[in-house]
Short mmCIF file of C-alpha atoms and ligand atoms in Angstrom, two decimals:
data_model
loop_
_atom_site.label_atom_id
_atom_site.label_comp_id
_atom_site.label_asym_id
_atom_site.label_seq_id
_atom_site.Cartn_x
_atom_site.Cartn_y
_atom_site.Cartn_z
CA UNK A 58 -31.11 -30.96 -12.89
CA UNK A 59 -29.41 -27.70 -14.33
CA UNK A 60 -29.73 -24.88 -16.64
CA UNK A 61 -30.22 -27.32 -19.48
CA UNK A 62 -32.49 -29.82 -18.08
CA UNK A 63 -35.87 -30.61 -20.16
CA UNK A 64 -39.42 -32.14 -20.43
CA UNK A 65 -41.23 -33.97 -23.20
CA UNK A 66 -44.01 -32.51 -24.98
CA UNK A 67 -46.69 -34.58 -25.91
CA UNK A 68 -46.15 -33.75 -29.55
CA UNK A 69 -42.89 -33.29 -31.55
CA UNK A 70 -39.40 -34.93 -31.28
CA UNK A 71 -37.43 -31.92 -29.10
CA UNK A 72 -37.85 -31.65 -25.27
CA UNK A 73 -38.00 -27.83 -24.12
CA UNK A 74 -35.96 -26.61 -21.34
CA UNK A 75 -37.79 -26.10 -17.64
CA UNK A 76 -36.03 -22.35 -17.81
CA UNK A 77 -36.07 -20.26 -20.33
CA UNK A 78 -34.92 -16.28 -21.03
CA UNK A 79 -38.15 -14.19 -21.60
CA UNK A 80 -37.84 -10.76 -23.64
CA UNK A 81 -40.88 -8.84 -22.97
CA UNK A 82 -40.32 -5.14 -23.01
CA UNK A 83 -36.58 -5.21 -23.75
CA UNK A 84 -35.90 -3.10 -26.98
CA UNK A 85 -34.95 -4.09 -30.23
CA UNK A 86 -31.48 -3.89 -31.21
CA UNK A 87 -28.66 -4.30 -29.14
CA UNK A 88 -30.28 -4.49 -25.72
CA UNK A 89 -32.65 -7.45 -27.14
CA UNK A 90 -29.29 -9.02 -28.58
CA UNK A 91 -26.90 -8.82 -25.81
CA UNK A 92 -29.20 -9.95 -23.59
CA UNK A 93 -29.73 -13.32 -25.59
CA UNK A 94 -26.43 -13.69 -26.15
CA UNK A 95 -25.50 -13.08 -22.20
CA UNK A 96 -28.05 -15.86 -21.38
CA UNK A 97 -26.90 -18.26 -24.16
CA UNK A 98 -23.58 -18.19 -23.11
CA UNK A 99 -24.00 -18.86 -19.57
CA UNK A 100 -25.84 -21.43 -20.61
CA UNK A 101 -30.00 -21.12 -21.41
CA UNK A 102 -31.19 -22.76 -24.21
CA UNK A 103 -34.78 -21.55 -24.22
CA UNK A 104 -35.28 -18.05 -25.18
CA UNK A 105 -39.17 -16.59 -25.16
CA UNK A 106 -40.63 -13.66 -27.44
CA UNK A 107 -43.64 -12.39 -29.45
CA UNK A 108 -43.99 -10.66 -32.71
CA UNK A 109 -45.82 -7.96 -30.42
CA UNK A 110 -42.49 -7.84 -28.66
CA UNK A 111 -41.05 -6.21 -31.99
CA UNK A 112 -37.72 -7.57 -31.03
CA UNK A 113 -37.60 -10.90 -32.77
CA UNK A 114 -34.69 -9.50 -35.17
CA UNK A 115 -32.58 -8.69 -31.93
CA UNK A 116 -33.23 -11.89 -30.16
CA UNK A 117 -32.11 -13.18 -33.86
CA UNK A 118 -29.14 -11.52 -33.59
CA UNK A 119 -28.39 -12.43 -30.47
CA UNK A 120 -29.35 -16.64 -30.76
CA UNK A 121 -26.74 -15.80 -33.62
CA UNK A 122 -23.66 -14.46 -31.59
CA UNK A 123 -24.98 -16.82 -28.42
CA UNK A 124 -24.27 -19.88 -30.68
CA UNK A 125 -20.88 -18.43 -31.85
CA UNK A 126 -19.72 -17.94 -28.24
CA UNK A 127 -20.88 -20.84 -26.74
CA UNK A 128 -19.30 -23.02 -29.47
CA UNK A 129 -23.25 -25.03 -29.90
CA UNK A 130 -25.63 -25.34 -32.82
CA UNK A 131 -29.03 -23.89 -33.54
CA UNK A 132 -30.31 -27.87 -32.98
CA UNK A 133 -29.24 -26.99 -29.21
CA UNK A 134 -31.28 -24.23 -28.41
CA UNK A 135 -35.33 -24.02 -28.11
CA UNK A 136 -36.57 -20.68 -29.68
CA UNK A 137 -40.69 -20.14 -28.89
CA UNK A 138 -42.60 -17.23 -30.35
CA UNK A 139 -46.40 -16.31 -30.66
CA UNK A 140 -48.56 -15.29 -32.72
CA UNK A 141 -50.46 -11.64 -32.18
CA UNK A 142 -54.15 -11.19 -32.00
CA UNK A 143 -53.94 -9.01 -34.97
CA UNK A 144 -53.27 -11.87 -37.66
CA UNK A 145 -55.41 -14.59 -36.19
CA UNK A 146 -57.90 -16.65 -38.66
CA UNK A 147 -56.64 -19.46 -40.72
CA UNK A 148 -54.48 -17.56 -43.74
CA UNK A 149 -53.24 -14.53 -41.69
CA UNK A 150 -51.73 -17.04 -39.33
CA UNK A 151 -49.86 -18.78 -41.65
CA UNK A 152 -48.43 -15.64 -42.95
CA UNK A 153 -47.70 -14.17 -39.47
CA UNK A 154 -45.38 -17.95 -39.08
CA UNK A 155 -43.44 -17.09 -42.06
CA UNK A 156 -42.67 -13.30 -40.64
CA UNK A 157 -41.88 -14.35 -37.48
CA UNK A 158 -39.11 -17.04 -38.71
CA UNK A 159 -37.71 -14.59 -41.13
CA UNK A 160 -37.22 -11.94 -38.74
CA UNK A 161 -35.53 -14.07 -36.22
CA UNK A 162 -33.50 -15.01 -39.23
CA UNK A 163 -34.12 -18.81 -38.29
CA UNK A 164 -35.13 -21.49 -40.52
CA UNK A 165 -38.15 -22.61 -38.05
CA UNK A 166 -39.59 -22.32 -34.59
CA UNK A 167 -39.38 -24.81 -31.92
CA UNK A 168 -42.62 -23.74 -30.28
CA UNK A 169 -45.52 -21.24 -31.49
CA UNK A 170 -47.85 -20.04 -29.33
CA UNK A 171 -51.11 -18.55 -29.90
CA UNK A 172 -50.78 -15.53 -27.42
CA UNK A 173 -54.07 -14.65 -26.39
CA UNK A 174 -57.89 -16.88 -27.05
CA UNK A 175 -59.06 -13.87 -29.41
CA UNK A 176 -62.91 -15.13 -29.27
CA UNK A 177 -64.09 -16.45 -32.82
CA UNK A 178 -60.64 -16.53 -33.65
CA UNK A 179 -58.68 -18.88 -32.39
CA UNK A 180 -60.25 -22.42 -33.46
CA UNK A 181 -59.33 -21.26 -36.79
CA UNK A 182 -55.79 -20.02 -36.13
CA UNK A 183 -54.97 -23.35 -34.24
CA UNK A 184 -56.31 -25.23 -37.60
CA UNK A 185 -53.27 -22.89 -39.32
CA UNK A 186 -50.81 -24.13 -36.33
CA UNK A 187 -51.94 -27.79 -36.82
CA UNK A 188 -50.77 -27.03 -40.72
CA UNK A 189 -47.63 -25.82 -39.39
CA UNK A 190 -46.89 -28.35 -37.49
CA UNK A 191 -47.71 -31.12 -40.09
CA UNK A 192 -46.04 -29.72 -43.29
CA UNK A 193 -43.10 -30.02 -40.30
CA UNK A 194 -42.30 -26.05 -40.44
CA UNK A 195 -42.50 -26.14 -36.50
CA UNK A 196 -41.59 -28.34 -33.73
CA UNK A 197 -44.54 -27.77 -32.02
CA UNK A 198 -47.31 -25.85 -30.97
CA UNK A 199 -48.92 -24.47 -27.90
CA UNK A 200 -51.38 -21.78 -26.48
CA UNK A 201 -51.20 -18.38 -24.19
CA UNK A 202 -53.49 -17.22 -21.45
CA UNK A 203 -56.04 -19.95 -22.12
CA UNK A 204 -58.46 -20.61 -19.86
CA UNK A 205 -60.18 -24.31 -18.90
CA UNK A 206 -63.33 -23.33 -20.93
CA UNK A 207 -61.03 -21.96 -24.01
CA UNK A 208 -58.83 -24.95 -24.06
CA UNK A 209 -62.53 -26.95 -23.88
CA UNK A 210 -63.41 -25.18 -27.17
CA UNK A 211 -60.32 -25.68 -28.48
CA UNK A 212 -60.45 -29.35 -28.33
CA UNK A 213 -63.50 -29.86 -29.65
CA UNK A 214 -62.05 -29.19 -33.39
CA UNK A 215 -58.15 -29.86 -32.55
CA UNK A 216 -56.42 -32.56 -34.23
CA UNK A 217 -53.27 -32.22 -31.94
CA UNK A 218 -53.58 -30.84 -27.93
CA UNK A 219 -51.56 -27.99 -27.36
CA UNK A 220 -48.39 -28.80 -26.38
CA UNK A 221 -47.94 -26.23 -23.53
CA UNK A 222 -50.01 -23.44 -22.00
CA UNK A 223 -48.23 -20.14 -20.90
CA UNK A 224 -50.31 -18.14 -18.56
CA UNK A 225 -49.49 -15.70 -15.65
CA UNK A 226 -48.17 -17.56 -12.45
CA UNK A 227 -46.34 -16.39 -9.53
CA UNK A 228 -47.07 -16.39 -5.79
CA UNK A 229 -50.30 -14.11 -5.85
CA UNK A 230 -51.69 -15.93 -8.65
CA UNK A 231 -50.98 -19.97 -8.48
CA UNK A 232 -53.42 -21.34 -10.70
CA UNK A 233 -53.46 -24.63 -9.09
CA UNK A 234 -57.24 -25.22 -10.41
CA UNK A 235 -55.54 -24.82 -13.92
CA UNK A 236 -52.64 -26.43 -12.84
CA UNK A 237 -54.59 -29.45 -12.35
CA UNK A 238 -56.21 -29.34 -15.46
CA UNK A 239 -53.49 -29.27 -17.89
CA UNK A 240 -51.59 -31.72 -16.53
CA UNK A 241 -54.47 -33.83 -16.81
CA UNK A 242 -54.55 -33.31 -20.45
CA UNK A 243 -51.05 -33.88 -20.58
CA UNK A 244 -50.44 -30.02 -21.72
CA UNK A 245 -46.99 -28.69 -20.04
CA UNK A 246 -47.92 -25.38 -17.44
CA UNK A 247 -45.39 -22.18 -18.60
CA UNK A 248 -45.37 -19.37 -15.66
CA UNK A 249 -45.33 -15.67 -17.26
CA UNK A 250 -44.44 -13.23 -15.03
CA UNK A 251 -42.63 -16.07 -12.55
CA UNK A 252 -41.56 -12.94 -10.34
CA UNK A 253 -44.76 -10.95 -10.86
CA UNK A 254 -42.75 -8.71 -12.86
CA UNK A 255 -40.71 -7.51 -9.97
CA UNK A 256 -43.39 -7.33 -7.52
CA UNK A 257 -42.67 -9.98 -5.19
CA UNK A 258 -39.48 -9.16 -3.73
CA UNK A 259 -40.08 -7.69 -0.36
CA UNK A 260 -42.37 -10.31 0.62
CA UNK A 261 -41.45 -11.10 4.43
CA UNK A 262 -42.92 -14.67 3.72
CA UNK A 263 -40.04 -15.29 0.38
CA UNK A 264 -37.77 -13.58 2.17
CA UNK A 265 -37.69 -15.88 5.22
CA UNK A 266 -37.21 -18.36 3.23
CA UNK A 267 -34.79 -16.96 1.12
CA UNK A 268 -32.64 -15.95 4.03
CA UNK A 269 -33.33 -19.83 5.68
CA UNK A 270 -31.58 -21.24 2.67
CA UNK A 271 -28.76 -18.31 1.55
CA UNK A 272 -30.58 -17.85 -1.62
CA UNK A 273 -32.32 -14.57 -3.06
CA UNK A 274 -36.31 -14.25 -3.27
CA UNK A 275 -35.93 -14.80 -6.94
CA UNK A 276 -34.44 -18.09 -6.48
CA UNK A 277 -36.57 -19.19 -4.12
CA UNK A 278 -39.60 -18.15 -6.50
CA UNK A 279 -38.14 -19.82 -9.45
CA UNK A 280 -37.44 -22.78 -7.26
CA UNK A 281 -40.94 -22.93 -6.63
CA UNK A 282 -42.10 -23.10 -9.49
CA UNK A 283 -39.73 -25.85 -10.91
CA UNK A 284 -40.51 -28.20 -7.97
CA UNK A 285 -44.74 -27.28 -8.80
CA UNK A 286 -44.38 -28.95 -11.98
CA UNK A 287 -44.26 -25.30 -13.48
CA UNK A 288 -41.32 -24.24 -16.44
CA UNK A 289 -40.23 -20.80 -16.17
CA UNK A 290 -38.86 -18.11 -18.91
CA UNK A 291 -38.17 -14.99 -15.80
CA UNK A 292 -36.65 -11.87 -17.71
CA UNK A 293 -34.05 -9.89 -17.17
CA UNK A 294 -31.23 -7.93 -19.19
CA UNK A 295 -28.63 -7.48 -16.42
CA UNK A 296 -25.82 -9.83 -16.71
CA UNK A 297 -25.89 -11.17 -13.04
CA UNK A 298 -29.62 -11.41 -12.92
CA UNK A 299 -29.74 -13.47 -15.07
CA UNK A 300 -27.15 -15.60 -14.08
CA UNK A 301 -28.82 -15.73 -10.54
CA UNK A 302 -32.52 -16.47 -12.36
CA UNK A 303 -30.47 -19.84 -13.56
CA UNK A 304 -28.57 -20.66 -10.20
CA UNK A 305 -31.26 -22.96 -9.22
CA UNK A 306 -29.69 -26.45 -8.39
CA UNK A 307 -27.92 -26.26 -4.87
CA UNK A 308 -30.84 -26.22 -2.98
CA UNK A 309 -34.02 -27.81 -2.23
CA UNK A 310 -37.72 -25.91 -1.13
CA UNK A 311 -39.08 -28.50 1.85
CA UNK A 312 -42.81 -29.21 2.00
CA UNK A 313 -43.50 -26.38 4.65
CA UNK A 314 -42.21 -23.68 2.63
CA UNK A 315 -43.80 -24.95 -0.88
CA UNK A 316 -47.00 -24.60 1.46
CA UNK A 317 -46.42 -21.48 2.48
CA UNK A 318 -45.71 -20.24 -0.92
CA UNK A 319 -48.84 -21.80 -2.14
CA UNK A 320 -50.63 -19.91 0.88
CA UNK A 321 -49.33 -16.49 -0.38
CA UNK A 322 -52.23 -16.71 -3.35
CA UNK A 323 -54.85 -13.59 -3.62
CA UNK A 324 -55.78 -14.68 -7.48
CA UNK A 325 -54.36 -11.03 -7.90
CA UNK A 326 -52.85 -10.79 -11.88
CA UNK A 327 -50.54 -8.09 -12.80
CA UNK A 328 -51.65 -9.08 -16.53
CA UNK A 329 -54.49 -8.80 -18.35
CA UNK A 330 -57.64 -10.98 -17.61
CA UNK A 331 -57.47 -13.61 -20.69
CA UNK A 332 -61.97 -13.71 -20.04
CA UNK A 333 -61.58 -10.04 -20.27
CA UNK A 334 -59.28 -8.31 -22.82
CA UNK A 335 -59.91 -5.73 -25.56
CA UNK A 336 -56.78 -6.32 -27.65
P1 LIG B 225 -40.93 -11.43 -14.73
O1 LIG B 225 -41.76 -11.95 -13.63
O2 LIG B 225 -39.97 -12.33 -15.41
O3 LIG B 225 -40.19 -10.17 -14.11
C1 LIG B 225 -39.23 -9.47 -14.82
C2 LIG B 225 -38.68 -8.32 -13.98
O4 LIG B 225 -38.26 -8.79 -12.71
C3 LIG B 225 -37.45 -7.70 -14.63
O5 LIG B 225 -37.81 -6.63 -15.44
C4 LIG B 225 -36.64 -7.25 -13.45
O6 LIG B 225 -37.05 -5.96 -13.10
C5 LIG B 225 -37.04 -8.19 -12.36
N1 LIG B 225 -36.05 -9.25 -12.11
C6 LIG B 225 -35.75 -10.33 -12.88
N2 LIG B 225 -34.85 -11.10 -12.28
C7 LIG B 225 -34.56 -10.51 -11.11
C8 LIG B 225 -33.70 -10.85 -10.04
N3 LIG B 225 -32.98 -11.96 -10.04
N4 LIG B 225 -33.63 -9.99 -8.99
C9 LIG B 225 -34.37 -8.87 -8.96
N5 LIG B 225 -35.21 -8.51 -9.93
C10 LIG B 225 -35.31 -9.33 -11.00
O7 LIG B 225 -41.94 -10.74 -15.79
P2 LIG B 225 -42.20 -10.78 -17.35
O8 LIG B 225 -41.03 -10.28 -18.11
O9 LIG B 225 -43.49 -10.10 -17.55
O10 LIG B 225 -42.41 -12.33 -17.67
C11 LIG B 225 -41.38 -13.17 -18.10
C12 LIG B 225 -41.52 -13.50 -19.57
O11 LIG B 225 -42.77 -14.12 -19.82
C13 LIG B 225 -41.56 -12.27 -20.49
O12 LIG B 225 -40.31 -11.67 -20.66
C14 LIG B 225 -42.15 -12.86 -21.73
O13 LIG B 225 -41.17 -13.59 -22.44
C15 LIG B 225 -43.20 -13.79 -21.14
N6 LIG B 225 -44.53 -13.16 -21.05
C16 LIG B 225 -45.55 -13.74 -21.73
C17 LIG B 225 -46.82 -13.18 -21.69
C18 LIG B 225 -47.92 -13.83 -22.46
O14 LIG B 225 -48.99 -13.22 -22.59
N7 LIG B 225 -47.74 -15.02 -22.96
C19 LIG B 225 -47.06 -12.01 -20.96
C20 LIG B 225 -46.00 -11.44 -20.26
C21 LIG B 225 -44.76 -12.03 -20.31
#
């Protein structure tokens, strides 16, 4: 395993990378485009954003200088975005695609996501991914912060099953019920927030174990995840943060310490409640 390694989805010909850079909350322009480029050239393939993110035209820019740098081609890397509550139904989806891909400057997406299970909404909007995915204008498609019972409605008018579901995961929140579930249905588990968006790091459990094995508590969380059957996309914009979020490979988590990890869950989200959002 390394930086590069991947997974089959159970639709479309690419594999996606276990890690991934996310973007959230890093501005448009050159922080949004350095960043990308820093983690493309020491060696991510995966990069993670949103139209809400309003930084796909920097994370353009930087896929763009990444693959100059790194000497590789745009058939290489694995480029997900999602689609915002705002433009969900059937026609407004389709449209949103379109934006998204031309503001990235790409040609197409490896992965769209509908971000969040707007009630009403989102049967209809996975119809307009299902198009998508046909007419072949994106390598697959997946879902955000759905539920068991929203994936259940889901498939009872879905052609294809999501290929992934990104929801919040990190120690305090482990989702193993979901867990479970998904990989039942043969639907990949994404962790958001892998590092509970900074929260996690003076954690006297993580750091035992971080200190056991001569690795940081971000490691060790990341680590985690990986060996829980979880792919990752932890952000960061600092050059040797994210070169330590992909230094993963040297060491092992034993059984005892995946346990106690596990044990560390208070089904406590940082993120909004996808049974109860107003956005
Ligand atoms: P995260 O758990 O990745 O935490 C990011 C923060 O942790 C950084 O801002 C930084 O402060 C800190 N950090 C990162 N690496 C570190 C290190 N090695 N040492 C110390 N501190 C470190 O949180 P996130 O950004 O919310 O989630 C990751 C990605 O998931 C996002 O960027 C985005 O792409 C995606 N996401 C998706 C959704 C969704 O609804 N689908 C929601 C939130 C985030």
């Amino acid at each position: 395993m390394n930086i590069q390694s991947t997974f089959t989805l159970n639709h479309g010909e690419k594999s996606m990378p276990w890690v991934g850079l996310g973007v959230f909350q890093v501005e448009n322009g050159e922080t949004v485009a350095a960043s990308v480029e820093e983690a493309i050239v020491q060696g991510y393939r995966h990069i993670d954003t949103a139209a809400v993110y309003e930084n796909e035209e920097g994370v353009g820019e930087g896929i763009r200088r990444g693959m100059e740098r790194a000497g590789i081609t745009r058939e290489q890397l694995f480029i997900t975005s999602k689609l915002w509550n705002a433009d969900q139904g059937y026609q407004r989806t389709l449209e949103a695609y379109q934006k998204s891909v031309a503001r990235l400057g790409l040609d197409q997406l490896d992965l769209y996501l509908i971000h969040w299970p707007v009630e009403g909404l989102f049967p209809e909007s996975w119809r307009a991914l299902e198009q998508l995915f046909k007419e072949g204008k994106v390598g697959s498609i997946g879902v955000s912060n759905f539920q068991i019972h929203h994936i259940e409605t889901l498939l009872q008018t879905a052609e294809i099953t999501p290929a992934i579901n990104q929801v919040e995961r990190h120690p305090r929140l482990v989702q193993e019920d979901l867990k479970q579930y998904l990989v039942q249905k043969n639907i990949q588990p994404v962790a958001w927030a892998p590092l509970m968006q900074g929260g996690i790091f003076s954690e006297p459990v993580l750091m035992e174990i971080a200190e056991s094995l001569g690795k940081t508590v971000a490691q060790i969380v990341l680590k985690w995840h990986l060996q829980t059957g979880w792919a990752v996309i932890p952000k960061s914009i600092k050059k040797h943060r994210i070169h330590e979020n992909a230094d993963l490979y040297d060491f092992e988590l034993n059984n005892e310490q995946v346990k106690a990890i596990h044990k560390m869950d208070q089904h406590h989200r940082v993120g909004p409640d996808p049974d109860h959002f107003d956005f």
